[in-house]
PDB file of C-alpha atoms and ligand atoms in Angstrom:
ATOM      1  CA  UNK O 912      59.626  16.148  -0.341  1.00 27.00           C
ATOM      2  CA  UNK O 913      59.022  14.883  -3.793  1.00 32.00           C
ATOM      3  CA  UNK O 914      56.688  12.121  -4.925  1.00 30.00           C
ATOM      4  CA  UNK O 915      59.190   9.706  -4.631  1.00 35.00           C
ATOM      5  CA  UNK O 916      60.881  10.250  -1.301  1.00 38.00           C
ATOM      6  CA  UNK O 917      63.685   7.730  -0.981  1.00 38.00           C
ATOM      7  CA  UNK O 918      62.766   5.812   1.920  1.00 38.00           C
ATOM      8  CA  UNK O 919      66.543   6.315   3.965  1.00 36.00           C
ATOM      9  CA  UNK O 920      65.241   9.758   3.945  1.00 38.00           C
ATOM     10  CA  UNK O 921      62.093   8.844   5.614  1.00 38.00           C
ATOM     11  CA  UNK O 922      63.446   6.616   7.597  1.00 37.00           C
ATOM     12  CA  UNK O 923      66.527   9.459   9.245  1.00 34.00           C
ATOM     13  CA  UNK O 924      64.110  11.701   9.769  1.00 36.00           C
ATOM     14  CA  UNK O 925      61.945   9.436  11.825  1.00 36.00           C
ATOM     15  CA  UNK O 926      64.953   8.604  13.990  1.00 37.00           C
ATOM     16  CA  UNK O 927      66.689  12.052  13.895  1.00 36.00           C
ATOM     17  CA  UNK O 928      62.823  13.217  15.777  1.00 39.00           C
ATOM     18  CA  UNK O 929      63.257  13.565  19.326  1.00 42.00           C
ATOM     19  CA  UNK O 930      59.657  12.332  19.377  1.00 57.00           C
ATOM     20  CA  UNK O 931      60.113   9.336  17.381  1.00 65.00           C
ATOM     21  CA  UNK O 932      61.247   6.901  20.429  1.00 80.00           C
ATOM     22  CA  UNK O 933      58.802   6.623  23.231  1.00 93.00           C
ATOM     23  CA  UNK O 934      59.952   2.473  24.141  1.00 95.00           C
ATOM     24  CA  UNK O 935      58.495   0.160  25.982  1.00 96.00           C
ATOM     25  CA  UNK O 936      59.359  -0.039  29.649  1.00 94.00           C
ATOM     26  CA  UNK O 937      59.443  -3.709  29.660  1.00 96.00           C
ATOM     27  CA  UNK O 938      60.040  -6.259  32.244  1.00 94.00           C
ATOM     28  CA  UNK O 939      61.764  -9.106  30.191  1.00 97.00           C
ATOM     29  CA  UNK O 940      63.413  -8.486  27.010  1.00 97.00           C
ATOM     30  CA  UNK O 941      62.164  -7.583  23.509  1.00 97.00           C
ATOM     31  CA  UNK O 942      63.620  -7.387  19.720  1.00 97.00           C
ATOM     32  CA  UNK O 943      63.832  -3.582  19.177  1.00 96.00           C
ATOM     33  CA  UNK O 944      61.290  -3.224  16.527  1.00 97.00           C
ATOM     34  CA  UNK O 945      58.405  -4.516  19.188  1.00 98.00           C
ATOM     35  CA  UNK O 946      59.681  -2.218  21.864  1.00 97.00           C
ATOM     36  CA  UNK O 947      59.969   0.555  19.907  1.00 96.00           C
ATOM     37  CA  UNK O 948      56.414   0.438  18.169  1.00 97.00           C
ATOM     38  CA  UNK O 949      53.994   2.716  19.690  1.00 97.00           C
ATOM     39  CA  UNK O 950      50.855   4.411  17.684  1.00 98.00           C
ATOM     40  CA  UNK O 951      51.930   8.446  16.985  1.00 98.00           C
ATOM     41  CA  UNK O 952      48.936  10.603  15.678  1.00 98.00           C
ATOM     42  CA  UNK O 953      51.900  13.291  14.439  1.00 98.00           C
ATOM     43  CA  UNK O 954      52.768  12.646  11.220  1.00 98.00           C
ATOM     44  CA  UNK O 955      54.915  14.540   8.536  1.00 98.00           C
ATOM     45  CA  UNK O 956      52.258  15.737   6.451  1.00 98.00           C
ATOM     46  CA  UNK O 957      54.940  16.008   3.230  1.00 98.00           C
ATOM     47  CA  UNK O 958      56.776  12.317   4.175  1.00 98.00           C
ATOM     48  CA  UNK O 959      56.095  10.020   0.783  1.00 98.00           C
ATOM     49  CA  UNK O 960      56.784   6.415   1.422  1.00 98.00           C
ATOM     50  CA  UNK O 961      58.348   5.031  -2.162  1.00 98.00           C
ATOM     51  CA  UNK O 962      56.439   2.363  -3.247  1.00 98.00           C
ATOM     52  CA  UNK O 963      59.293  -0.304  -2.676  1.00 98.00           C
ATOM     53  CA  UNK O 964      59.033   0.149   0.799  1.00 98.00           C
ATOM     54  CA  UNK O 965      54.959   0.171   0.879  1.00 98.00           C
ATOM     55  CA  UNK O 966      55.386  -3.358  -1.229  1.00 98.00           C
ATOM     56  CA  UNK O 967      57.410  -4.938   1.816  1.00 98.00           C
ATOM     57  CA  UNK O 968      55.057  -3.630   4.289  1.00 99.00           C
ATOM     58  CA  UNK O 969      52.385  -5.022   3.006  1.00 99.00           C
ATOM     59  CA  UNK O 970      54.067  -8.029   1.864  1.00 99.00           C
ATOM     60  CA  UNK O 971      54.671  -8.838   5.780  1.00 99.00           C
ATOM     61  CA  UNK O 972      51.114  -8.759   5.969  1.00 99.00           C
ATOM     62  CA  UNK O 973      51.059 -11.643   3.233  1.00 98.00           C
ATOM     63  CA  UNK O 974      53.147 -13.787   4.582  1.00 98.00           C
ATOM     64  CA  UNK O 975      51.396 -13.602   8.039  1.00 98.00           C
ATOM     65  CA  UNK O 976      50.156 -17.250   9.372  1.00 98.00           C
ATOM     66  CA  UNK O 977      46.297 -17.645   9.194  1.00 98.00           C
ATOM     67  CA  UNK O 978      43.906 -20.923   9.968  1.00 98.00           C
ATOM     68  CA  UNK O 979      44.495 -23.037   7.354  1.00 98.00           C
ATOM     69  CA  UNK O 980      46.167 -20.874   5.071  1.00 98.00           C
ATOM     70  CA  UNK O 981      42.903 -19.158   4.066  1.00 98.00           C
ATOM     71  CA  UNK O 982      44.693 -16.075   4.200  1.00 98.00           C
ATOM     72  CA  UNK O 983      41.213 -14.206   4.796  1.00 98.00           C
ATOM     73  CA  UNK O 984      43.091 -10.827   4.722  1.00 98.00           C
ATOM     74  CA  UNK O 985      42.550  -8.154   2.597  1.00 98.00           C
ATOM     75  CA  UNK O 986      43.638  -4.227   2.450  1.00 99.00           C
ATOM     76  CA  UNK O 987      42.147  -0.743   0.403  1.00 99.00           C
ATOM     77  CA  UNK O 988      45.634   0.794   0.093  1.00 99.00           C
ATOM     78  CA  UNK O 989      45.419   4.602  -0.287  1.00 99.00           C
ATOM     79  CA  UNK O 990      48.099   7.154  -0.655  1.00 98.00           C
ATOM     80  CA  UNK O 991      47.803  10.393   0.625  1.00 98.00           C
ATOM     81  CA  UNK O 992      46.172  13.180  -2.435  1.00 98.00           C
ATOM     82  CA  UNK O 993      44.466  10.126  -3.736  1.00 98.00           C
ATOM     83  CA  UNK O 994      40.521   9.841  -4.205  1.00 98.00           C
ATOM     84  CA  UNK O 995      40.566   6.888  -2.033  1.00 98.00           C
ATOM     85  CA  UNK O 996      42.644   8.412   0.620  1.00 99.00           C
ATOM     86  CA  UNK O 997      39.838  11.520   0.651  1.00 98.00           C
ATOM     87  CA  UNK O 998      37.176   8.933   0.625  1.00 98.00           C
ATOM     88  CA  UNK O 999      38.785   7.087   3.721  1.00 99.00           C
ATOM     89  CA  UNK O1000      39.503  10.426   5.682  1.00 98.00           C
ATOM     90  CA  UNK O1001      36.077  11.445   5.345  1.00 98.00           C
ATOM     91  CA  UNK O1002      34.734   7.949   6.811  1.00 98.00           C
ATOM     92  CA  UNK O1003      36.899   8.613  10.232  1.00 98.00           C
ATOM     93  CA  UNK O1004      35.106   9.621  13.042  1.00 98.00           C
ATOM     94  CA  UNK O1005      35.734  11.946  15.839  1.00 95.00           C
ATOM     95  CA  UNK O1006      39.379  13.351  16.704  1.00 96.00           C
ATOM     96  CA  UNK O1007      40.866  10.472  14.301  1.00 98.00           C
ATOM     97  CA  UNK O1008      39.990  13.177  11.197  1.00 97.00           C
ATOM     98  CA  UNK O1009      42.262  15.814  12.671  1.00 96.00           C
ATOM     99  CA  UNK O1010      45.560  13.844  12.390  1.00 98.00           C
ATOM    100  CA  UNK O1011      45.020  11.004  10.131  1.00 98.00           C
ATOM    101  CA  UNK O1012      45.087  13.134   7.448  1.00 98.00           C
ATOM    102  CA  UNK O1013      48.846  13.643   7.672  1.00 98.00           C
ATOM    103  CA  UNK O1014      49.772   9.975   7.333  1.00 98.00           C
ATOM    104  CA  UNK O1015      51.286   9.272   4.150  1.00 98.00           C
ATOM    105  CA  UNK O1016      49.144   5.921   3.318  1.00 99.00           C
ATOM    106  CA  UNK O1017      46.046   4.648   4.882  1.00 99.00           C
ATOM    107  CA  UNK O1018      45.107   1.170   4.887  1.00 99.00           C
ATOM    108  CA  UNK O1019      41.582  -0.205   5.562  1.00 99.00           C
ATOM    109  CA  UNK O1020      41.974  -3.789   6.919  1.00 99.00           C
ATOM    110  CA  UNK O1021      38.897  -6.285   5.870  1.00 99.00           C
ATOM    111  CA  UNK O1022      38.041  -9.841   6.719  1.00 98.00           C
ATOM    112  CA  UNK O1023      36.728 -12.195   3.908  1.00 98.00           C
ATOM    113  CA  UNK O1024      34.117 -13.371   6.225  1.00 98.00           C
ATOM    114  CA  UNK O1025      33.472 -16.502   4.104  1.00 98.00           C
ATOM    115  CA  UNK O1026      35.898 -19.741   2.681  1.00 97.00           C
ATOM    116  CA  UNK O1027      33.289 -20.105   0.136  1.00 92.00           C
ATOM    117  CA  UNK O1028      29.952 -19.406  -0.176  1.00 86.00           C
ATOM    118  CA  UNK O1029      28.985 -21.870   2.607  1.00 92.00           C
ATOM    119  CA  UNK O1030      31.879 -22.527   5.335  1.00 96.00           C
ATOM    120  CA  UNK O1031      31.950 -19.269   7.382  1.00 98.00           C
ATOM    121  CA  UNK O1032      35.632 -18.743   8.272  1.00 98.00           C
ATOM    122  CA  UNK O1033      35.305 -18.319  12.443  1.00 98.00           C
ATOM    123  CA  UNK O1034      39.563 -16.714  12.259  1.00 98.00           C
ATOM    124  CA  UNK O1035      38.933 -14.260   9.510  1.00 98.00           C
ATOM    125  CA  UNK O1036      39.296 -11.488  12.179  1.00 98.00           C
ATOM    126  CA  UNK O1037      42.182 -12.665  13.829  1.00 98.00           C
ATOM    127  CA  UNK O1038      43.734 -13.306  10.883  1.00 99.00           C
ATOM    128  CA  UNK O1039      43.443 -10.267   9.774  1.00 99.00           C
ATOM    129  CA  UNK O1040      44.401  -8.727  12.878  1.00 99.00           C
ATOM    130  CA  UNK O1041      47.807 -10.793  12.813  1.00 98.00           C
ATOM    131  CA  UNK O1042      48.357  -9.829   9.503  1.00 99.00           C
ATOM    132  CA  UNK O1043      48.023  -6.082  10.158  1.00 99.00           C
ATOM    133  CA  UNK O1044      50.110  -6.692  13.000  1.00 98.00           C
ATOM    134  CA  UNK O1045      53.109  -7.991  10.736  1.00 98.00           C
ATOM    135  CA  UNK O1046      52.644  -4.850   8.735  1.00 98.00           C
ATOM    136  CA  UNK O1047      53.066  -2.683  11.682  1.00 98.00           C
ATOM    137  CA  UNK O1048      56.052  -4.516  12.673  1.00 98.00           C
ATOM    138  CA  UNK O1049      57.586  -4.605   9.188  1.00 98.00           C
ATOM    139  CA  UNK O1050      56.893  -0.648   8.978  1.00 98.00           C
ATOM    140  CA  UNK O1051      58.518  -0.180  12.557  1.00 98.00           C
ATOM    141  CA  UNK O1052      61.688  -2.017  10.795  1.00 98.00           C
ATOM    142  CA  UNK O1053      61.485   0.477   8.255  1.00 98.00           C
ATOM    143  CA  UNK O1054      61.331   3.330  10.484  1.00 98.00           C
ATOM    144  CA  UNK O1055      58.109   4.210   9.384  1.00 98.00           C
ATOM    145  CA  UNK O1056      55.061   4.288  12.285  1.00 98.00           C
ATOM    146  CA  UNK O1057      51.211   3.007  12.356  1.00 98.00           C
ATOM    147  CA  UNK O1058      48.456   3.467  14.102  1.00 98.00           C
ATOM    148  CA  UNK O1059      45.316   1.673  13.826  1.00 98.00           C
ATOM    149  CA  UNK O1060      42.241   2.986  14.222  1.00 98.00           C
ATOM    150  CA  UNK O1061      38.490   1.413  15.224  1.00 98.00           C
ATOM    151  CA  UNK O1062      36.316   4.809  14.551  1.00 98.00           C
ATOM    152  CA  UNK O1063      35.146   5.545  11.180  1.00 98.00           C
ATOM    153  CA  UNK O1064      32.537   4.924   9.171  1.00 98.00           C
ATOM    154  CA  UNK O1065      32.149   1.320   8.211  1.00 98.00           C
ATOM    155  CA  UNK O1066      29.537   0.974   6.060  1.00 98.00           C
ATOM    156  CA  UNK O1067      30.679   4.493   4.709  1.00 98.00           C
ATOM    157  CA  UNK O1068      33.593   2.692   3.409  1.00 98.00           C
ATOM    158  CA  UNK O1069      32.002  -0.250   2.309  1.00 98.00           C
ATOM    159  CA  UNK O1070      29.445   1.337  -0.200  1.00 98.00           C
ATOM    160  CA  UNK O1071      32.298   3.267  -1.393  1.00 98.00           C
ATOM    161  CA  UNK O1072      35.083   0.764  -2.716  1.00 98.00           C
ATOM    162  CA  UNK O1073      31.957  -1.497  -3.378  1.00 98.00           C
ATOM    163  CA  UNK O1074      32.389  -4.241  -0.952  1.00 98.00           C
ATOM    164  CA  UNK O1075      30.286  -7.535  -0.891  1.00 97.00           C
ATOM    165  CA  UNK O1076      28.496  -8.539   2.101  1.00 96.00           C
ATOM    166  CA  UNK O1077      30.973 -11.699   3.372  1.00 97.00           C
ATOM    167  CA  UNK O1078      33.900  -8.352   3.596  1.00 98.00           C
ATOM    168  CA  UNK O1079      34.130  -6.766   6.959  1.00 98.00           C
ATOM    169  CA  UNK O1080      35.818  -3.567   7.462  1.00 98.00           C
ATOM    170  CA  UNK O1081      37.528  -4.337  10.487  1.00 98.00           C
ATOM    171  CA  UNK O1082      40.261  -1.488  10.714  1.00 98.00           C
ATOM    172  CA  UNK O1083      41.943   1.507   9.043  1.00 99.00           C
ATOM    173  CA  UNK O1084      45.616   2.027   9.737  1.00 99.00           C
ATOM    174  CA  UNK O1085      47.522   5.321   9.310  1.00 99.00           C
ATOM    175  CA  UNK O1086      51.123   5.054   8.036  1.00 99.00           C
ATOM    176  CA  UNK O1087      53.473   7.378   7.970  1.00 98.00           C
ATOM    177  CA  UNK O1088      56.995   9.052   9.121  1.00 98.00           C
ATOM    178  CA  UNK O1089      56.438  10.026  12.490  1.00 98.00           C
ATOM    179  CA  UNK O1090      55.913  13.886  12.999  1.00 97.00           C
ATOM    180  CA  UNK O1091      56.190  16.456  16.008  1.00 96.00           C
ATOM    181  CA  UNK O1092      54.237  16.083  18.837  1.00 96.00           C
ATOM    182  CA  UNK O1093      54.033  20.295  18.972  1.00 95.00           C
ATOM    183  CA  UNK O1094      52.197  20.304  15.416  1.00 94.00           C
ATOM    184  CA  UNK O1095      49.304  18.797  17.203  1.00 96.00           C
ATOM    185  CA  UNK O1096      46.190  20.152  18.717  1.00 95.00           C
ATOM    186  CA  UNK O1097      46.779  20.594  22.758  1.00 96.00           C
ATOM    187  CA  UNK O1098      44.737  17.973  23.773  1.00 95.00           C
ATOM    188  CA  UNK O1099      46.272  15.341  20.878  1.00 96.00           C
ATOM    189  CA  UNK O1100      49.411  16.446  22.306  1.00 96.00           C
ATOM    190  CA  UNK O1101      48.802  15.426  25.803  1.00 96.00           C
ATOM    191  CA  UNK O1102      47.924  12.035  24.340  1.00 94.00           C
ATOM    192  CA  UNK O1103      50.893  11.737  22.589  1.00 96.00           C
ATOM    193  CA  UNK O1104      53.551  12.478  25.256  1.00 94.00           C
ATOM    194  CA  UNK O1105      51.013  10.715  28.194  1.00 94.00           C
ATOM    195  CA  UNK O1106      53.209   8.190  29.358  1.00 93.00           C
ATOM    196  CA  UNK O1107      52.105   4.486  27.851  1.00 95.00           C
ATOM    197  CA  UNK O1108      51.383   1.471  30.102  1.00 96.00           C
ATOM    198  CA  UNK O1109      49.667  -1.482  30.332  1.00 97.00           C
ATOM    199  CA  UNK O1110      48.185  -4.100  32.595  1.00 98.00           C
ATOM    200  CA  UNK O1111      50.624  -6.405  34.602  1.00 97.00           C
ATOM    201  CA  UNK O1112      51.954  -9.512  32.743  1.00 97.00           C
ATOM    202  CA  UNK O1113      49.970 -11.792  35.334  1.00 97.00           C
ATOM    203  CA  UNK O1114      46.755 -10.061  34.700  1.00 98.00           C
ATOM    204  CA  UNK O1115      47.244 -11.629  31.266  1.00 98.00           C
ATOM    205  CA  UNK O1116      47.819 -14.630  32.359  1.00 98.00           C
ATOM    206  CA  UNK O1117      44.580 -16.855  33.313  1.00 98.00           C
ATOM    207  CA  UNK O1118      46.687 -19.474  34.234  1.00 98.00           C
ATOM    208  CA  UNK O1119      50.733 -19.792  34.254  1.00 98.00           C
ATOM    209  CA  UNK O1120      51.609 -22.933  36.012  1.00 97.00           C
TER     210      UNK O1120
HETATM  211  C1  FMN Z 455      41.636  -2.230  16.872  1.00 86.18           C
HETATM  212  C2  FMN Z 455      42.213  -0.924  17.318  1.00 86.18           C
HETATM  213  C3  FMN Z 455      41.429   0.223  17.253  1.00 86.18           C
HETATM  214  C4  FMN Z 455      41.974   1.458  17.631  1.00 86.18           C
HETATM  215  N1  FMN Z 455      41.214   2.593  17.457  1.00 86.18           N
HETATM  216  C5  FMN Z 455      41.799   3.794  17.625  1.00 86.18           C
HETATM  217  C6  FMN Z 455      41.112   4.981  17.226  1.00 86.18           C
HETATM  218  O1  FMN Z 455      39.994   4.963  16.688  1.00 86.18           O
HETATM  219  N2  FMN Z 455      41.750   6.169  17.429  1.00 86.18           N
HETATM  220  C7  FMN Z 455      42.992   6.247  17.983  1.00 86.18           C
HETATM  221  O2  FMN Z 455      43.511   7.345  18.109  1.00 86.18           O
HETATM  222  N3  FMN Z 455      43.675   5.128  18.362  1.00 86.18           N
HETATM  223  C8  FMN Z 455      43.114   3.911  18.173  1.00 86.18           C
HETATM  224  N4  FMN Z 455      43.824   2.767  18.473  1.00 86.18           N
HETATM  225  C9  FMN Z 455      45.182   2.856  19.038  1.00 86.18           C
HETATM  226  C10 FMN Z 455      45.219   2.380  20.493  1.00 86.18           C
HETATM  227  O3  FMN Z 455      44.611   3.328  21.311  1.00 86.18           O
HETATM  228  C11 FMN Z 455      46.705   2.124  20.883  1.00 86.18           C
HETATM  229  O4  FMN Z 455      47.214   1.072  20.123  1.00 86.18           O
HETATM  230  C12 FMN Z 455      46.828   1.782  22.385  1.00 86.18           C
HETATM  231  O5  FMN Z 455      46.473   2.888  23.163  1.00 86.18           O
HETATM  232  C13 FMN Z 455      48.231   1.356  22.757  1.00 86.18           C
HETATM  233  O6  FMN Z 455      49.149   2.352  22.404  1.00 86.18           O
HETATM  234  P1  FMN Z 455      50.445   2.030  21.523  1.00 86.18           P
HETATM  235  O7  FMN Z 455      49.950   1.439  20.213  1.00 86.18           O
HETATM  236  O8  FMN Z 455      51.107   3.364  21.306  1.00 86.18           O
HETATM  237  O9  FMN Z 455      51.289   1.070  22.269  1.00 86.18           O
HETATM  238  C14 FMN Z 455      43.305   1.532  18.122  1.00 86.18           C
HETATM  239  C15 FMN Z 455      44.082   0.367  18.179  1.00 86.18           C
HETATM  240  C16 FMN Z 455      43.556  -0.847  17.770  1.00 86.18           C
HETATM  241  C17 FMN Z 455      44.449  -2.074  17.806  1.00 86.18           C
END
C-alpha cells in the first residue's frame, strides 16, 4: 500500500477479513458500529489511514461532551515510521510491543488535569475517556479498529513529547485496519479468537427500579 491508501480500500479489506467481525452477543439491541467494535491486536502492518479519515476520527473525539465544556482532552497523534510512533512503541510494556507496532496510528490520550492554574478539573479523566470512546466509535464507522491500551511507560512518554505536570497520560490507542488473527504469536492468537463476554446487565446495575 502506498502512503496514501484511499481509505475505501482500508475500509474493504477490513470487512472482506474473515476475522474482522467478532459481534457482540447482546441481549437488547445495538446500532451496528457498537456491536461490532471489539479491540483486535492483528493489524495490517502496510494499511495507511489517509489523513481525511484520521481528521474525522479524531474530530469525533472533539466534539465529545465534557463537564462544562472544558474539553480537558488532548491526543500525541503518531503515524506509523514516524519518530513519535518509535518513541511511543518503545514506552509499551509487556506483550502490547509485539503487536502494536502494526497499527497504522497510535494515539496517546492525556487529561489536562487543571482548568487553570488553580481549579483542579475532578472529570478530566472521564472526559477524556468519553472522548477516546467517540474516536473508537467514529473509527469502527470507518471500518477501521482500536484498541486501547493501559501498559506503557508513562512517564517515558511524558519526558519525551515534553509534557507539563497538570497532563496525565492516561491511555495509548492503536489504530489500524484489522489484520489476521494467524499473523500473531500463538498465545496472542488465542486471545484474539477467545470468545468475548462480559458481566450480566444486572450486575451493572446497583439499582434498577
Ligand atoms: C483503559 C484500558 C486499558 C487497556 N489496556 C490494555 C493493554 O494494556 N493491553 C491490551 O492488550 N488490551 C488492553 N485493553 C483492552 C481491553 O482488554 C479490552 O477492551 C477488553 O478486554 C474488552 O474487549 P473488547 O474491547 O474487544 O470488547 C485496555 C482497555 C482499556 C479501556
Amino acid at each position: 500500500m502506498s502512503l496514501t491508501t484511499d481509505i475505501s480500500t482500508a475500509t474493504s479489506t477490513a470487512t472482506s477479513r474473515t476475522d474482522a467481525s467478532r459481534r457482540a452477543d447482546t441481549r437488547a439491541p445495538l446500532i451496528d458500529v457498537l456491536a461490532e467494535r471489539w479491540s483486535p491486536r492483528a493489524y495490517d502492518p502496510t494499511a495507511v489511514i489517509d489523513e481525511a479519515t484520521l481528521t474525522t476520527v479524531l474530530e469525533a473525539a472533539r466534539w465529545a461532551p465534557s463537564a462544562s465544556n472544558n474539553q480537558p482532552a488532548r491526543f500525541i497523534v503518531a503515524r506509523r515510521g514516524s519518530v513519535s510512533f518509535a518513541t511511543i512503541h518503545d514506552a509499551l510494556r509487556g506483550f502490547n510491543r509485539t503487536w502494536a507496532d502494526a497499527a497504522s496510528v497510535l494515539i496517546v490520550s492525556v487529561a489536562q488535569l487543571f482548568i487553570d492554574d488553580t481549579r483542579e478539573n475532578p472529570w478530566a479523566r472521564y472526559d477524556l475517556g468519553q472522548a477516546v470512546a467517540h474516536l473508537t466509535i467514529q473509527a469502527q464507522h470507518e471500518g477501521l479498529h482500536t484498541h486501547q491500551m493501559g501498559g506503557f511507560d508513562g512517564a517515558a512518554i511524558a519526558t519525551a513529547f515534553d509534557l507539563n505536570d497538570d497532563q496525565a497520560v492516561v491511555t495509548v490507542t492503536a489504530l489500524g485496519v484489522i489484520g489476521k488473527a494467524a499473523d500473531l504469536t500463538p498465545e496472542l492468537r488465542e486471545r484474539e479468537i477467545a470468545p468475548r463476554t462480559r458481566k450480566p446487565l444486572a450486575e451493572l446495575l446497583l439499582a434498577n427500579d
